[in-house]
PDB file of C-alpha atoms in Angstrom:
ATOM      1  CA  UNK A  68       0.000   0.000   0.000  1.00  0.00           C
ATOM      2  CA  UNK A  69       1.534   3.640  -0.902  1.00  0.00           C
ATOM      3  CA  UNK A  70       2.104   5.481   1.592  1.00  0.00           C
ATOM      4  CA  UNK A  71       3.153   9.176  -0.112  1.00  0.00           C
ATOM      5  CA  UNK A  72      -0.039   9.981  -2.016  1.00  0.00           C
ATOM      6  CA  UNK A  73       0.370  12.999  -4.899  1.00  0.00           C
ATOM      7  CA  UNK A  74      -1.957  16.085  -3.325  1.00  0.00           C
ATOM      8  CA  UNK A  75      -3.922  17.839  -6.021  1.00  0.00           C
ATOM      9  CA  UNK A  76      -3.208  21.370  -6.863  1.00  0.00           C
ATOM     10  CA  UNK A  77      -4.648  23.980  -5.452  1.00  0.00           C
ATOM     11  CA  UNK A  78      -5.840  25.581  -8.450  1.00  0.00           C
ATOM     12  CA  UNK A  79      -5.509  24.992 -12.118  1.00  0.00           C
ATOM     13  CA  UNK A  80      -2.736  24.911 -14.209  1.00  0.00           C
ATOM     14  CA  UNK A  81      -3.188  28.628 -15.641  1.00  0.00           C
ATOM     15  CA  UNK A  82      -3.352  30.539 -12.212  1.00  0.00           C
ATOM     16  CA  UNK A  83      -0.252  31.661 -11.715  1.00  0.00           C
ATOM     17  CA  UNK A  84       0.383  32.792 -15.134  1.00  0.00           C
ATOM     18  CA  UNK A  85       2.351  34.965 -16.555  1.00  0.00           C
ATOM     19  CA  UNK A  86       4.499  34.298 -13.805  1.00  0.00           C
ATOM     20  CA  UNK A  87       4.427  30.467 -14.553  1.00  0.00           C
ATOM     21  CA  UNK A  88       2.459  29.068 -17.414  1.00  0.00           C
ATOM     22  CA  UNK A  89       0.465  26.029 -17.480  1.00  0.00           C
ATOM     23  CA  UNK A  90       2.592  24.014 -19.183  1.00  0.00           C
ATOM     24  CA  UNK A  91       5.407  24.330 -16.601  1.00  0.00           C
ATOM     25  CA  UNK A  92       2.387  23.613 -13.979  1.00  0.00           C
ATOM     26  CA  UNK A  93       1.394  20.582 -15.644  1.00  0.00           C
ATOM     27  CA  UNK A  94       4.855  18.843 -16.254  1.00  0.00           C
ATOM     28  CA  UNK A  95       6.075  20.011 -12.752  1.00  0.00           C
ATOM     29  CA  UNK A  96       3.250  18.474 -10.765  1.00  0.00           C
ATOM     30  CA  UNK A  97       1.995  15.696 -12.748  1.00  0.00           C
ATOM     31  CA  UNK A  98       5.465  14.546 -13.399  1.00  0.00           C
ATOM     32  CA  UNK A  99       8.035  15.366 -11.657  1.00  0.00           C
ATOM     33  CA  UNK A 100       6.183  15.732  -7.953  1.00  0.00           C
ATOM     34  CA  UNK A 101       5.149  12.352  -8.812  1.00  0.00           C
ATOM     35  CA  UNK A 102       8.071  10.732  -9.703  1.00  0.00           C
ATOM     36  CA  UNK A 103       9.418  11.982  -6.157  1.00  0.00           C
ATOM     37  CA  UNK A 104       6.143  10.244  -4.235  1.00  0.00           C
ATOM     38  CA  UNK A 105       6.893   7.097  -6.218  1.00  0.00           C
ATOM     39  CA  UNK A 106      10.253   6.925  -5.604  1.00  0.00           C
ATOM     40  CA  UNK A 107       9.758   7.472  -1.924  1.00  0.00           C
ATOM     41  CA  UNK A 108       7.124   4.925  -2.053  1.00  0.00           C
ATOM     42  CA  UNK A 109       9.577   2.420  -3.971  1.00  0.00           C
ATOM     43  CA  UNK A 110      12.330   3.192  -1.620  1.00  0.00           C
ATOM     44  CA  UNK A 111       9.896   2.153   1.621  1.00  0.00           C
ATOM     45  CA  UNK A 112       9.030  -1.349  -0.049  1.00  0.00           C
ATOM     46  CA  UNK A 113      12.954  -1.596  -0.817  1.00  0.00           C
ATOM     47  CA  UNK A 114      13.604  -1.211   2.643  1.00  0.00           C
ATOM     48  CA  UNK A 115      10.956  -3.348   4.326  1.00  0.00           C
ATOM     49  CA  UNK A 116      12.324  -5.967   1.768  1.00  0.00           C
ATOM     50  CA  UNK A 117      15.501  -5.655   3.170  1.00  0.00           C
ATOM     51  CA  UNK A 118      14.359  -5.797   6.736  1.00  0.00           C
ATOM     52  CA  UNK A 119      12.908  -9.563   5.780  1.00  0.00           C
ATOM     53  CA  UNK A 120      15.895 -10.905   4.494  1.00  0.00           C
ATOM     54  CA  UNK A 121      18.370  -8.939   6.768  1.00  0.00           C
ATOM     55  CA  UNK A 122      20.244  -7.609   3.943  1.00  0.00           C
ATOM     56  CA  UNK A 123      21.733  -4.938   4.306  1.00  0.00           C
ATOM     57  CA  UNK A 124      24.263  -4.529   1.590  1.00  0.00           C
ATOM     58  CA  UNK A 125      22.336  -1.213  -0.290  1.00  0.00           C
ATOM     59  CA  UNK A 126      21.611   0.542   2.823  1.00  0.00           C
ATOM     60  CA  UNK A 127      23.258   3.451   2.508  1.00  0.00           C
ATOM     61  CA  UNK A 128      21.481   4.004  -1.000  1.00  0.00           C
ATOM     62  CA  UNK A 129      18.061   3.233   0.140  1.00  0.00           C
ATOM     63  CA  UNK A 130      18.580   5.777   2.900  1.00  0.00           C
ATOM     64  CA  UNK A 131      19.852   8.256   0.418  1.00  0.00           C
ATOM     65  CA  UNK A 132      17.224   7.541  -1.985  1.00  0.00           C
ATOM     66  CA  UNK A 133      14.434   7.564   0.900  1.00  0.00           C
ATOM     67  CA  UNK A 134      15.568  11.290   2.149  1.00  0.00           C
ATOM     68  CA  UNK A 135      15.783  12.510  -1.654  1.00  0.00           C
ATOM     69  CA  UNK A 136      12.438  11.369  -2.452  1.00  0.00           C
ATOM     70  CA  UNK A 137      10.435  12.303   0.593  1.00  0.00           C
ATOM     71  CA  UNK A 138      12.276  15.758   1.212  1.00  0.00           C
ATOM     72  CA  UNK A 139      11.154  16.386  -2.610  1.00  0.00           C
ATOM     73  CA  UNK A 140       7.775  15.585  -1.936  1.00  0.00           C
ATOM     74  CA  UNK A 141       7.821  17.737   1.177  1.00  0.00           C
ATOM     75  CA  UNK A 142       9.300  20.672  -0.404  1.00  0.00           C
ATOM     76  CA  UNK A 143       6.755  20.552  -3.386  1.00  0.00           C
ATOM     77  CA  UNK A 144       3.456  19.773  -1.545  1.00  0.00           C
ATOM     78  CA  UNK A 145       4.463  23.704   0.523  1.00  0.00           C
ATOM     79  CA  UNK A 146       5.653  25.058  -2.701  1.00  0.00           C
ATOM     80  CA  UNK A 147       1.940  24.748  -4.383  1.00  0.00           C
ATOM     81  CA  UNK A 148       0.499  26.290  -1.578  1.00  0.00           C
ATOM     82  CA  UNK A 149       2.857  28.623  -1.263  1.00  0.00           C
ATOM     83  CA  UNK A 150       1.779  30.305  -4.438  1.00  0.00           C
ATOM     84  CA  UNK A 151      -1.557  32.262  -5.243  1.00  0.00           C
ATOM     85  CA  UNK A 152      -2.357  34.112  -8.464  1.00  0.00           C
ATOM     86  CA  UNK A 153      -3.648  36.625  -5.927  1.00  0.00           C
ATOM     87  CA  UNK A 154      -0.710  36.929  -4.505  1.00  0.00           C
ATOM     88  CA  UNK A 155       2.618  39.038  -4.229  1.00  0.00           C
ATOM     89  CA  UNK A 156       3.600  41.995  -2.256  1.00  0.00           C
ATOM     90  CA  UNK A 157       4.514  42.654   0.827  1.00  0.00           C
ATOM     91  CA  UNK A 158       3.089  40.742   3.815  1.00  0.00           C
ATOM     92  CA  UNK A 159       1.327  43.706   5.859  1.00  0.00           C
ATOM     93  CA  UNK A 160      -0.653  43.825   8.875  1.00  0.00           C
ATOM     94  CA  UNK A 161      -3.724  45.074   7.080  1.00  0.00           C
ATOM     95  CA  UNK A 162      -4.018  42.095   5.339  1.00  0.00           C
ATOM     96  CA  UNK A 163      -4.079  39.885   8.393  1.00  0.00           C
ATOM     97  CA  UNK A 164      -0.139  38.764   8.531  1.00  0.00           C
ATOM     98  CA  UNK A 165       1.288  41.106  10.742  1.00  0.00           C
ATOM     99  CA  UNK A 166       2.710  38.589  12.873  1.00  0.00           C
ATOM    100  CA  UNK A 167       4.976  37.255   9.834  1.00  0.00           C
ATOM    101  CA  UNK A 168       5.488  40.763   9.182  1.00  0.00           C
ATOM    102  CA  UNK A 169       7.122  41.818  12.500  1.00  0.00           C
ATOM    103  CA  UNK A 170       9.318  38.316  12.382  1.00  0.00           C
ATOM    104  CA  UNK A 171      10.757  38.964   9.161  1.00  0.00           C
ATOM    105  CA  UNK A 172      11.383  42.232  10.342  1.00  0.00           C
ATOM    106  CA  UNK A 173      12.789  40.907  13.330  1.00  0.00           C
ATOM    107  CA  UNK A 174      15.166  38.304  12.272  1.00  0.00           C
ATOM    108  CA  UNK A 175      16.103  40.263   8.545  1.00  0.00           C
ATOM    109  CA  UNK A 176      16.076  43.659   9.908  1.00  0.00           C
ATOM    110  CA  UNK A 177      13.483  44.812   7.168  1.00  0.00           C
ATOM    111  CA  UNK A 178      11.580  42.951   4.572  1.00  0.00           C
ATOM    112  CA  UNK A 179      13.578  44.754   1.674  1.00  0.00           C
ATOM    113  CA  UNK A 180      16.828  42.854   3.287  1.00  0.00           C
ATOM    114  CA  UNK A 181      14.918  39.338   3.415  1.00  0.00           C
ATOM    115  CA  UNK A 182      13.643  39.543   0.101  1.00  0.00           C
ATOM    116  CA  UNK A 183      17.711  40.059  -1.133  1.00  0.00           C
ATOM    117  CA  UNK A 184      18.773  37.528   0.852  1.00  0.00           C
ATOM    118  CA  UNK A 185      15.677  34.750  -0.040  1.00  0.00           C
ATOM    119  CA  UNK A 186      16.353  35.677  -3.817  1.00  0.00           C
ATOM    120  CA  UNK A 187      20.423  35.551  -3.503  1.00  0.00           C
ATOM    121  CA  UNK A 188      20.430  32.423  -2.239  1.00  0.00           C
ATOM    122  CA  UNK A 189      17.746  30.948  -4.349  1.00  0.00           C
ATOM    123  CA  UNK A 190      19.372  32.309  -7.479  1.00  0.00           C
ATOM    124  CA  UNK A 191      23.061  31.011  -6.735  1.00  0.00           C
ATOM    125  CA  UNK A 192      22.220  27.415  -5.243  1.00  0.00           C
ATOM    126  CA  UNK A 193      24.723  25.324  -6.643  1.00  0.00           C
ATOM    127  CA  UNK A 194      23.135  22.903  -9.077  1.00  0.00           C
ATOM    128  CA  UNK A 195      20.045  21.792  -8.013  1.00  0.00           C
ATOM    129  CA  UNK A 196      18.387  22.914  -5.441  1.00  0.00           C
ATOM    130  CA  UNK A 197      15.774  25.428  -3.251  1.00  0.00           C
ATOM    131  CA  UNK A 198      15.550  28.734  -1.341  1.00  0.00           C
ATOM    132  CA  UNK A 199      14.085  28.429   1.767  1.00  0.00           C
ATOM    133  CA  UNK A 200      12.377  30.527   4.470  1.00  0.00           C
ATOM    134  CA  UNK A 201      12.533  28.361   7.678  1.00  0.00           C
ATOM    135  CA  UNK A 202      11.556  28.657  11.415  1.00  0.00           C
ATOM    136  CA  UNK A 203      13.921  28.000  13.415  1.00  0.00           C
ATOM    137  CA  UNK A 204      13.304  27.068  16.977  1.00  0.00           C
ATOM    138  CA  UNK A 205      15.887  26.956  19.090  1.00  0.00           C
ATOM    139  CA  UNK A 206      16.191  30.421  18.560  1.00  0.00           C
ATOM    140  CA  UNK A 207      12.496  31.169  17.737  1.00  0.00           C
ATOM    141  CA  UNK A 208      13.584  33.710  14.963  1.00  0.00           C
ATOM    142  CA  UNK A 209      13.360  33.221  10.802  1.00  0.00           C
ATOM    143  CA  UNK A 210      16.461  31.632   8.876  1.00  0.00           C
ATOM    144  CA  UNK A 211      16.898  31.630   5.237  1.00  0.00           C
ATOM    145  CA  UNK A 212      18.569  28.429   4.126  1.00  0.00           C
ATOM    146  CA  UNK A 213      20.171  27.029   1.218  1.00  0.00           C
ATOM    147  CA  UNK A 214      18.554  23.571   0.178  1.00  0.00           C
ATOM    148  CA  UNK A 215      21.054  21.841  -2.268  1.00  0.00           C
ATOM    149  CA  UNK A 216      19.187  18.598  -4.155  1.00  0.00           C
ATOM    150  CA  UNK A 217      16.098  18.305  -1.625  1.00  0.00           C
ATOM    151  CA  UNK A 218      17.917  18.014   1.607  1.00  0.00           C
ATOM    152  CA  UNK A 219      21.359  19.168   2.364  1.00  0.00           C
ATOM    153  CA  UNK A 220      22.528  22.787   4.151  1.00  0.00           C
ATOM    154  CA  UNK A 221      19.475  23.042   6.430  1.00  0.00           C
ATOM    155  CA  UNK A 222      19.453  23.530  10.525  1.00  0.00           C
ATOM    156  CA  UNK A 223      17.857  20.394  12.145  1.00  0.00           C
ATOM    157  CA  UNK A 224      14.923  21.021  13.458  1.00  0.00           C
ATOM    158  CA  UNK A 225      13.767  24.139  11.017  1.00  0.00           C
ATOM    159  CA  UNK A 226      10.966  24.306   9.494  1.00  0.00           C
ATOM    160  CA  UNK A 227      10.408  25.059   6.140  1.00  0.00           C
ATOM    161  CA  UNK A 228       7.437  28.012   5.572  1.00  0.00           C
ATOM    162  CA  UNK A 229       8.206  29.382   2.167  1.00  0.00           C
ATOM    163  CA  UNK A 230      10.048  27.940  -0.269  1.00  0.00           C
ATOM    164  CA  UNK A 231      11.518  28.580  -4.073  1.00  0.00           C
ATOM    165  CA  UNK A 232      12.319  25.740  -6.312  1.00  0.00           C
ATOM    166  CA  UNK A 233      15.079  26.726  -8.031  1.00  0.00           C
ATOM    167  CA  UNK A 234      15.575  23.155  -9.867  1.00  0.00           C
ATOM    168  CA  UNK A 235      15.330  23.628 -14.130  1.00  0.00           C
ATOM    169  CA  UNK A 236      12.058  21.754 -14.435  1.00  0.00           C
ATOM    170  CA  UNK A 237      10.740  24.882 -12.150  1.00  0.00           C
ATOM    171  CA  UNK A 238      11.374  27.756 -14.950  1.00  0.00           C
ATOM    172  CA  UNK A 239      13.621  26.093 -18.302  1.00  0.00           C
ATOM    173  CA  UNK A 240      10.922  25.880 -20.556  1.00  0.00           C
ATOM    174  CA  UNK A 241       9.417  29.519 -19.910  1.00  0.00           C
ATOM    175  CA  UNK A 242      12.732  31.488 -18.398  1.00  0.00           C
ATOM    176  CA  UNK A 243      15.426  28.907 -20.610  1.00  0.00           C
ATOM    177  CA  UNK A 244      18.674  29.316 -18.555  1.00  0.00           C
ATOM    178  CA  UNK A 245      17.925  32.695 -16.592  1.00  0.00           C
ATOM    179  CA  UNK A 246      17.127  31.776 -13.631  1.00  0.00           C
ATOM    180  CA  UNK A 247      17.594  34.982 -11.649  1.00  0.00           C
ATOM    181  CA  UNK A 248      14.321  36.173 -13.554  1.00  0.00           C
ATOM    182  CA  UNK A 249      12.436  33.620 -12.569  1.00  0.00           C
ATOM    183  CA  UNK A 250      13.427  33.932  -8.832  1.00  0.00           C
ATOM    184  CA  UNK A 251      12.779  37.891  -9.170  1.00  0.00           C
ATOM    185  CA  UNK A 252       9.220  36.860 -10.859  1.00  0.00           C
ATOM    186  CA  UNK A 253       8.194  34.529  -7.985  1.00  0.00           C
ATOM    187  CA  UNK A 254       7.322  37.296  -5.381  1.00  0.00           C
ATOM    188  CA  UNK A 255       4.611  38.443  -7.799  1.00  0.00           C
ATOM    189  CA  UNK A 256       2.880  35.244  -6.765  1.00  0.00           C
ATOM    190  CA  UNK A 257       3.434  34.388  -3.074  1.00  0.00           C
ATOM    191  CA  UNK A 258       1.264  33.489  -1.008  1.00  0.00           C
ATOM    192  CA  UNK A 259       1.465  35.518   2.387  1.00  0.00           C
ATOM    193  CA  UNK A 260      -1.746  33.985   3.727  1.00  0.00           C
ATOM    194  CA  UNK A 261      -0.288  30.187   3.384  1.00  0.00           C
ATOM    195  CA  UNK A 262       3.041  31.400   4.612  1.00  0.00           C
ATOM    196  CA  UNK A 263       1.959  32.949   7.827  1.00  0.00           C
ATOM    197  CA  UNK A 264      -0.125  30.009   8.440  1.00  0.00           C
ATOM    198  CA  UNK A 265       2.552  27.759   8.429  1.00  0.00           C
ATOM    199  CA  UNK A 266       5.031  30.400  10.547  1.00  0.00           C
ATOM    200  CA  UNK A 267       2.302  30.732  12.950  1.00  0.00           C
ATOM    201  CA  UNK A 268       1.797  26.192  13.065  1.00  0.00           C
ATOM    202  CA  UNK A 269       5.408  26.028  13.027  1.00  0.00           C
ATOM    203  CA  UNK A 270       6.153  28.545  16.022  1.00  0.00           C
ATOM    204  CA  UNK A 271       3.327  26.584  17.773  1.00  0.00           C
ATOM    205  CA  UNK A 272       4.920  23.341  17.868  1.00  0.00           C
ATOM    206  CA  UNK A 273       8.618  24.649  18.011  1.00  0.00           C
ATOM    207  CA  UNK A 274       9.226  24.044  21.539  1.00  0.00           C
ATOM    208  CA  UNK A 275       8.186  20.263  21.036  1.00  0.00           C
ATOM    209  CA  UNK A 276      11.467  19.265  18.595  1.00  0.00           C
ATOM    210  CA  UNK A 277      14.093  20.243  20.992  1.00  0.00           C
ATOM    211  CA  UNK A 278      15.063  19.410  24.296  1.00  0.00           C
ATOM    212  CA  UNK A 279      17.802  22.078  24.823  1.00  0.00           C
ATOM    213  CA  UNK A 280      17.230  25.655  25.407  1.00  0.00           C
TER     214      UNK A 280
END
């Protein structure tokens, strides 16, 4: 029985054009987000079949293979939501997410100095790879953070709250090899709403992860 399950998009394939167009939307979700729930899928049944014949010999792939899959499953199911053709902006207290507002403030100094520092590090990851806003608990303040393939570079127990998928598959077809203006053209289209949601979920449950002050 599958475990991973693909989620359906929140809204159809044209709604975040001209930003994205649909056929980006289309091959990105139907394809490529589902080749990462398969494989993570795949990768489970690999390892229960190992567990039943004690063999252990491809461990160290399957573990690999497991965290590659799943984190690229994760990553994608936020970075649907994270969008709105509604969206864009600045997140404002008028608009109900003054709490994210004052954090990013907080932890960037000013949203101007986040929004450099989000689109920096999105733009130069190294191959293949993600931007990421992240809570991070142990201090309680914002991180950005570097997400090379689907997993490596990130703090522990942070959690991811916005995200920018800065793989080809995200932009080639519409933006070819420029992928600084497709990073610039993604705040046109985030979605504040979903992101202070999941700062304010992820700020709730903080405290649980960690033991240590």
């Amino acid at each position: 029985m599958a475990v991973y399950t693909l989620p359906e998009l929140p809204y159809d394939y044209a709604a975040l054009e001209p930003v994205i167009n649909p056929h980006i939307v289309e091959l990105h979700h139907d394809k490529h987000h589902a080749a990462y729930v398969k494989g993570a899928n795949d990768t489970l049944e690999q390892l229960a079949e190992a567990r039943d014949k004690e063999s252990w010999g491809s461990i160290n792939g399957l573990e690999k293979n497991l965290a590659f899959h799943l984190s690229g499953h994760i990553l994608h199911s936020i970075y649907w939501h994270n969008m709105t053709g509604d969206g864009g902006g600045e997140p404002l207290a008028a608009d109900g997410v003054g709490e994210l507002a004052d954090a990013i403030t907080e932890s960037f100094g000013s949203f101007a100095a986040f929004k450099a520092q989000l689109t920096k590090a999105s733009a130069t990851t190294q191959g293949s790879g993600w931007g990421v806003l992240a809570y991070e608990p142990l201090s309680g303040r914002l991180i950005v953070e570097q997400v090379y393939d689907h997993q490596g570079n990130v703090g522990q127990g942070s959690t991811p709250i916005l995200v920018f998928d800065a793989w080809e598959h995200a932009f080639y077809l519409q933006y070819k090899n420029q992928k600084v203006d497709f990073i610039d053209a993604m705040w046109a289209v985030v979605n504040w709403q979903d992101v202070s949601r999941r700062y304010a979920a992820a700020k709730e449950r903080g405290d649980s992860l960690l033991l240590a002050p």
